Each structure stands twice: as structure tokens, then as C-alpha cells.
CSV table of C-alpha atoms in Angstrom, one decimal:
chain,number,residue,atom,x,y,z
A,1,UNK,CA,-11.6,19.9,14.0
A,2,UNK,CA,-10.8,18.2,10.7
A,3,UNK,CA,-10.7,14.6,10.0
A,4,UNK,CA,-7.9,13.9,7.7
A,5,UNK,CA,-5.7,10.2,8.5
A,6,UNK,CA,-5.3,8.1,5.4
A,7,UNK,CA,-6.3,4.3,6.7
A,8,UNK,CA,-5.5,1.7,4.2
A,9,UNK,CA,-7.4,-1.3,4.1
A,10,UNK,CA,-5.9,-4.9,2.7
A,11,UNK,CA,-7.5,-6.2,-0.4
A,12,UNK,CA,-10.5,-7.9,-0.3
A,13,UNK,CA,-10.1,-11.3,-2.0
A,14,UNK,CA,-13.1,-12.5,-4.2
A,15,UNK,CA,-16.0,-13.5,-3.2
A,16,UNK,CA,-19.4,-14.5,-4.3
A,17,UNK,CA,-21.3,-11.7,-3.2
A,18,UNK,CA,-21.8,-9.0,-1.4
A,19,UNK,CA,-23.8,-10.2,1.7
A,20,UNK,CA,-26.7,-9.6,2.6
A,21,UNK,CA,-25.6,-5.7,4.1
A,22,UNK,CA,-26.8,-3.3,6.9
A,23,UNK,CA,-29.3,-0.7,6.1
A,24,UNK,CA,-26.3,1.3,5.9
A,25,UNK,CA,-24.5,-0.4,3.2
A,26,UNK,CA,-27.3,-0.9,1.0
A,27,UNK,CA,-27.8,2.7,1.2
A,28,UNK,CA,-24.5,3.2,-0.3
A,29,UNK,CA,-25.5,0.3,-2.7
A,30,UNK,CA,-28.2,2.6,-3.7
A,31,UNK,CA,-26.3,5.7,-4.6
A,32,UNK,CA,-23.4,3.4,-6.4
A,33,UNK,CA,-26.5,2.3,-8.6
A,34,UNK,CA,-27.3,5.8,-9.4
A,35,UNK,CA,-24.3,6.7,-9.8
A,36,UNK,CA,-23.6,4.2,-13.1
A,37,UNK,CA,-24.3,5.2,-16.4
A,38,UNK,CA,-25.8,2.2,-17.5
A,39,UNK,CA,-26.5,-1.6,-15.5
A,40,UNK,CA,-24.2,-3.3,-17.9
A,41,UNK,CA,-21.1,-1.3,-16.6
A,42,UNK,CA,-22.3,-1.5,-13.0
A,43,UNK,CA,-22.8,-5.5,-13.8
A,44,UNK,CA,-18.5,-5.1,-14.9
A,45,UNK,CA,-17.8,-3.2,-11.7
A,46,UNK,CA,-19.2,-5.6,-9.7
A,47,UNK,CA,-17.7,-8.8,-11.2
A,48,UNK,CA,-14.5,-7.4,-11.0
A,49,UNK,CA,-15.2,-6.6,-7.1
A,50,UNK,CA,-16.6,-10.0,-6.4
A,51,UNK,CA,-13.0,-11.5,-8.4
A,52,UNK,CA,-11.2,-9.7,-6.3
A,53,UNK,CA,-9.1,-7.4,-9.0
A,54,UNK,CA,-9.8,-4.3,-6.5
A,55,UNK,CA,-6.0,-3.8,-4.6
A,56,UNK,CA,-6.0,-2.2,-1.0
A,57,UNK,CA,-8.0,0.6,-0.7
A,58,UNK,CA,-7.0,3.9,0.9
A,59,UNK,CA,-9.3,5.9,2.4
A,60,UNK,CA,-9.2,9.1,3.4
A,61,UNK,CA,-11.4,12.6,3.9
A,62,UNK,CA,-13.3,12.7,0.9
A,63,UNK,CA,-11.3,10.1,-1.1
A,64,UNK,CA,-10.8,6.5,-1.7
A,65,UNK,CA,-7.8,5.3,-3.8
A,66,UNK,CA,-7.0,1.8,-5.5
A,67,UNK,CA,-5.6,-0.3,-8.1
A,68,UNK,CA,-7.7,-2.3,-10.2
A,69,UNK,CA,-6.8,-5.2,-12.4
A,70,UNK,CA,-8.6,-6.0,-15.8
A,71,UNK,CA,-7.2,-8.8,-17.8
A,72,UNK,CA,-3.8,-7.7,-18.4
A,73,UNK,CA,-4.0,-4.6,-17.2
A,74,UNK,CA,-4.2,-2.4,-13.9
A,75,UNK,CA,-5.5,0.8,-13.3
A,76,UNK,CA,-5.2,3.1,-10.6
A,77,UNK,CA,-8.9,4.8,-9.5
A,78,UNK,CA,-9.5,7.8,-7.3
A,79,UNK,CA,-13.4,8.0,-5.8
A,80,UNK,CA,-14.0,11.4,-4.4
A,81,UNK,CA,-16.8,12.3,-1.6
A,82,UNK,CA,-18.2,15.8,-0.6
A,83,UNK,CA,-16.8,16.2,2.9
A,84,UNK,CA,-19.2,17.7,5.7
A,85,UNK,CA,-17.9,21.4,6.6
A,86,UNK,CA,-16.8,22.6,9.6
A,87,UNK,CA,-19.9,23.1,11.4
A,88,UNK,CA,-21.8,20.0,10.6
A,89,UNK,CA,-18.7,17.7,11.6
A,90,UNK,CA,-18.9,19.8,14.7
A,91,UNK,CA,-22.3,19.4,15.0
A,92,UNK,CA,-22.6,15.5,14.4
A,93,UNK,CA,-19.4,14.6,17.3
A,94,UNK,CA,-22.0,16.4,19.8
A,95,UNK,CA,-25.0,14.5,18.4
A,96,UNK,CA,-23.0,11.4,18.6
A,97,UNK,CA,-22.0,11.9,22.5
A,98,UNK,CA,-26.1,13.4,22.8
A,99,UNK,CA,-26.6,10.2,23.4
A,100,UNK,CA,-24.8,7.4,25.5
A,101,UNK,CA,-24.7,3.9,23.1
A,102,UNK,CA,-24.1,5.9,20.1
A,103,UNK,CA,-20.5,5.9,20.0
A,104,UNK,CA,-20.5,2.3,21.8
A,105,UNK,CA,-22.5,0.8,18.4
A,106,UNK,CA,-20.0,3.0,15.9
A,107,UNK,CA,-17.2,1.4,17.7
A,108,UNK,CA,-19.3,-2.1,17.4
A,109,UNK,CA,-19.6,-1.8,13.9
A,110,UNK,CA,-22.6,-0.3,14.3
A,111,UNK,CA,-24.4,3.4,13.0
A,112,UNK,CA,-27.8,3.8,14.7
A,113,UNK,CA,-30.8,4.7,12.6
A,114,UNK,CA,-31.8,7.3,15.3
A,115,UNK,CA,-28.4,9.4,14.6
A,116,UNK,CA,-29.2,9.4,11.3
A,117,UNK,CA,-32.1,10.8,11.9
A,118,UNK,CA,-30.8,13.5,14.4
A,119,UNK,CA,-28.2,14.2,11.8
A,120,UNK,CA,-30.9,15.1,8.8
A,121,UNK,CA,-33.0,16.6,11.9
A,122,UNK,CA,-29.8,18.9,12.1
A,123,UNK,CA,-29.2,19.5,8.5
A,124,UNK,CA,-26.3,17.2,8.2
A,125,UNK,CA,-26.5,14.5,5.3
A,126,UNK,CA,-24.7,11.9,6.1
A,127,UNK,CA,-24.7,8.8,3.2
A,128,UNK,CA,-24.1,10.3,0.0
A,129,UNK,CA,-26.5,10.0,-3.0
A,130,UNK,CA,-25.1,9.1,-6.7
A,131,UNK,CA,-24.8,12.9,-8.1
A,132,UNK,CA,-22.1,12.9,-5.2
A,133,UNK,CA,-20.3,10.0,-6.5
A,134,UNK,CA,-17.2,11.2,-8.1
A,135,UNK,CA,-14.5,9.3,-9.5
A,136,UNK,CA,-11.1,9.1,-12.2
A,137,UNK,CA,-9.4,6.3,-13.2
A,138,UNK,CA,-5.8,6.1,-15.5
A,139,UNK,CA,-7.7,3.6,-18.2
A,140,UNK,CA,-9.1,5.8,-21.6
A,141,UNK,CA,-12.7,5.0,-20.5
A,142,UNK,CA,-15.1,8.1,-21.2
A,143,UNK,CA,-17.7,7.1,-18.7
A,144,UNK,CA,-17.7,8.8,-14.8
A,145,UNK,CA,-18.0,6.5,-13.0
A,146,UNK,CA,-16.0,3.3,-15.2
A,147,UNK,CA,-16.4,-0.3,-14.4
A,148,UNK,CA,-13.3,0.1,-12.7
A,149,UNK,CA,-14.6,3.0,-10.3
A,150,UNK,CA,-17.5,0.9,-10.0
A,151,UNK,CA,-15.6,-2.3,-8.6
A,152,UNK,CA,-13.7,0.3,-6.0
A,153,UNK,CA,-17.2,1.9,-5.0
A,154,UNK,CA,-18.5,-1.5,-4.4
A,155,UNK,CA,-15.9,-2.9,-2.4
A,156,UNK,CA,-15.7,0.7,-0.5
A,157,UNK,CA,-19.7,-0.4,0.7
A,158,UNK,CA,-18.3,-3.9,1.8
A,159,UNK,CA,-15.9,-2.1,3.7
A,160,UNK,CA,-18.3,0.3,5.3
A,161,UNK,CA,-20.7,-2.9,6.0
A,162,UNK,CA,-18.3,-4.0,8.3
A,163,UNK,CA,-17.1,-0.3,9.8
A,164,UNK,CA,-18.9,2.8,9.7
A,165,UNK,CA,-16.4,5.1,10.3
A,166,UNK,CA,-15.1,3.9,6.8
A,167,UNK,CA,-18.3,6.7,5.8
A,168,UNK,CA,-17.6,8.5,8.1
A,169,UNK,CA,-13.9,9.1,7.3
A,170,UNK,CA,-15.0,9.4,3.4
A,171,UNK,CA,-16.9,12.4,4.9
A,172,UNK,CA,-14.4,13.7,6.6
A,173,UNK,CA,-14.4,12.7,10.0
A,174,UNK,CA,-12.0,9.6,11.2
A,175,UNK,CA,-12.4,7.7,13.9
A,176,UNK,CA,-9.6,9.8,15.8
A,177,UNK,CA,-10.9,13.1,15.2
A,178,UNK,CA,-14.6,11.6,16.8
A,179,UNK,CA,-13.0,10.3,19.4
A,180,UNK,CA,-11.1,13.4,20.2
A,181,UNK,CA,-14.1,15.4,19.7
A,182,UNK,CA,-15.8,13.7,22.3
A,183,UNK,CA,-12.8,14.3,24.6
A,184,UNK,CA,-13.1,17.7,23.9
A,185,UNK,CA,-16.5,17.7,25.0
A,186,UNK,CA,-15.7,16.3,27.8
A,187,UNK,CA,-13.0,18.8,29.2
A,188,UNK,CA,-15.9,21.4,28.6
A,189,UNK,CA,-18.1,19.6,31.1
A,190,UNK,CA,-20.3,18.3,28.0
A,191,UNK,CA,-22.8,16.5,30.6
A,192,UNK,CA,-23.0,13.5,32.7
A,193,UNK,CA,-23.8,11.1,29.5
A,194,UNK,CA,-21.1,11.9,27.5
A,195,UNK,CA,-18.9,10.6,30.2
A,196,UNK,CA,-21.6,7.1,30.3
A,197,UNK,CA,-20.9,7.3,26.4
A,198,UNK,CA,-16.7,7.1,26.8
A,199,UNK,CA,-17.0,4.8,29.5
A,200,UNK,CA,-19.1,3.0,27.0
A,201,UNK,CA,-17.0,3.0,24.1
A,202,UNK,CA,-14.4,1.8,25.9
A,203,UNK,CA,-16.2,-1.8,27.0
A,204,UNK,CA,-16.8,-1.7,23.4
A,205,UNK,CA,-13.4,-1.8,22.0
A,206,UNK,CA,-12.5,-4.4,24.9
A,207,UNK,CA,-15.3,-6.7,23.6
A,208,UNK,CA,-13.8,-6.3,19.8
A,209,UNK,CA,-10.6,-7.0,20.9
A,210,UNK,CA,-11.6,-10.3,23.3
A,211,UNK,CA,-13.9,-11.1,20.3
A,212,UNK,CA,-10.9,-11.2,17.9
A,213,UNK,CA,-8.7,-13.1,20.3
A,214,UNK,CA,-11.6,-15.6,21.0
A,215,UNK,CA,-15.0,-15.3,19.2
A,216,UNK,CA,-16.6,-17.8,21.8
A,217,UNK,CA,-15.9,-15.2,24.6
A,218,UNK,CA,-18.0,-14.5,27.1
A,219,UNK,CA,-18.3,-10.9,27.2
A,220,UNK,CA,-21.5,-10.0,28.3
A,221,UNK,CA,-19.9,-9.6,32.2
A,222,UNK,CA,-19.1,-6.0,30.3
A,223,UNK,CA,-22.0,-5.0,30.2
């Protein structure tokens, strides 16, 4: 099962900050601020971030790639994320259809605390930590990551604020190959809750998509 489908995500324009973030998000946060070699470039990366210089963003298994603007200049950046082998992605599709409202919340825009915990339970590690953090960029900066990686890494956690199969994906599972795992699952007879699990997920994304037609809809006749 592998995970790779490039999904590219518009630029972000600027902002004043980052929000205040999901447990999730700051996590990432956490590694990006290990990650820097000193606050006063991580301070750079993230004004450049919130002034919207980063361009789209593609993001595929275990990589991220965008321009970045600085004063008269632009830069391309590529951010690079240990992918999960074989046998862990197999492994966290059947812990995500373990349980029924898992793949409902990920399809919400949600990643439940209690599959992270079945995940390190089972070995699997799924937000990275800031030794795993690797990046390049085309400007003649010595430092790993540069203000310029650091603006791309910082809008990457805005992005997986709102979606956590942008993580996912960085780890190299995307949404399709989840959902076809599941499927898969399924066609193996992989119990009576998976099945509650797809019929949940698919409520979900009808919600998202009434939601985005009208954000006053009633939708809770789904449930």
C-alpha cells in the first residue's frame, strides 16, 4: 500500500497569526521550534509566513515543496519527512478502521488523541520531532533549516491545523490510500465496525460538503 498523490495546496495569504491550533498542530509547532538553529531565524520564518511570501505548497509522501519570497528575491524550498514503512502504514489503516468515528473525525478535520495513542501503543510514531525535520532551499544560506524552510514548515502546521491528512500524507499515507485501505479491509470481512466506520465517513464528507455550500446548515439529521 503506498501513499504517494502530490496535493497542492493555494497560498496562504498573510495573516496575523497562527491561531490558536489543535493539539495536533502545536505538536508540529513544537518540533519546527526544535528544529531551528536559533529563535532569531525561527522569529524570520515566521514573519515571512504570517506576510504571506510562502507560494502554494505541494505536498506529497515525505515532502513539501514551495516558493518563498524575500524582498526581491524568491526561493524555492524542499522540506523532507521520514515516511512510515510498509508495515506501520499497514498497521495504522487497521487501527484507524479499529474503531468506528476514527475515520469520521479525520475526514472532519479531526485526528483523535486515542489513535495516537494506539499508534505509539503499536510502535508507530506518527508527528515527527525536530531531528526529523529536514529541509533545502536554492538561497546560499548555511543553516538547515533557513528562515525560508522555516516560513514553509510553519505554514505546512497551519495547513495540517485545518486537515490531518496533510501529516498524514507528509508520512506517507494520503487520504486515498486510507480510504482504499479501509476498503480493502472491508472485502476481507474486516468486522462489523469497519463497515459502521465507512458508513460513517461518508455522513462526514456530506456534512463538509453541505457545510461549505451553507455553513448555517442543519446537519445534525445525519447523525
Amino acid at each position: 500500500m503506498t501513499g504517494r498523490h502530490t496535493v497542492t495546496h493555494p497560498r496562504i495569504p498573510p495573516r496575523r497569526g497562527g491561531g490558536g491550533g489543535t493539539w495536533w498542530s502545536k505538536a508540529w509547532g513544537r518540533a519546527v521550534e526544535e528544529s531551528a538553529f536559533a529563535v532569531a531565524e525561527l522569529r524570520r520564518g515566521r514573519a515571512l509566513a504570517r506576510a504571506g511570501e510562502v507560494g502554494a505548497i505541494a505536498v506529497d509522501s515525505g515532502s513539501a515543496v514551495a516558493a518563498v519570497s524575500d524582498r526581491d528575491d524568491a526561493w524555492t524550498v524542499t522540506i523532507s519527512v521520514p515516511v512510515l514503512d510498509e508495515r506501520d502504514r499497514a498497521t495504522f489503516v487497521e487501527l484507524v478502521g479499529a474503531e468506528s468515528g476514527r475515520i469520521a473525525a479525520m475526514l472532519a478535520g479531526q485526528l483523535p488523541y486515542a489513535l495516537l495513542e494506539a499508534c505509539e501503543e503499536a510502535g508507530i510514531e506518527l508527528l515527527p520531532y525536530g531531528g526529523e525535520l529536514g529541509s533545502t532551499c536554492t538561497c546560499d544560506s548555511w543553516l538547515d533549516p533557513c528562515p525560508h524552510a522555516l516560513a514553509v514548515l510553519t505554514q505546512v502546521g497551519w495547513l495540517l491545523q485545518a486537515d490531518p491528512f496533510v501529516l498524514l500524507q507528509l508520512r506517507g499515507l494520503s487520504r486515498e490510500a486510507v480510504l482504499a485501505g479501509l476498503h480493502a479491509l472491508a472485502g476481507r470481512g474486516g468486522a462489523d465496525d469497519l463497515a459502521v466506520a465507512e458508513d460513517a465517513a461518508l455522513r462526514a464528507a456530506r456534512i463538509l460538503t453541505a457545510l461549505e455550500a451553507d455553513p448555517e446548515a442543519d446537519v445534525g439529521r445525519w447523525w
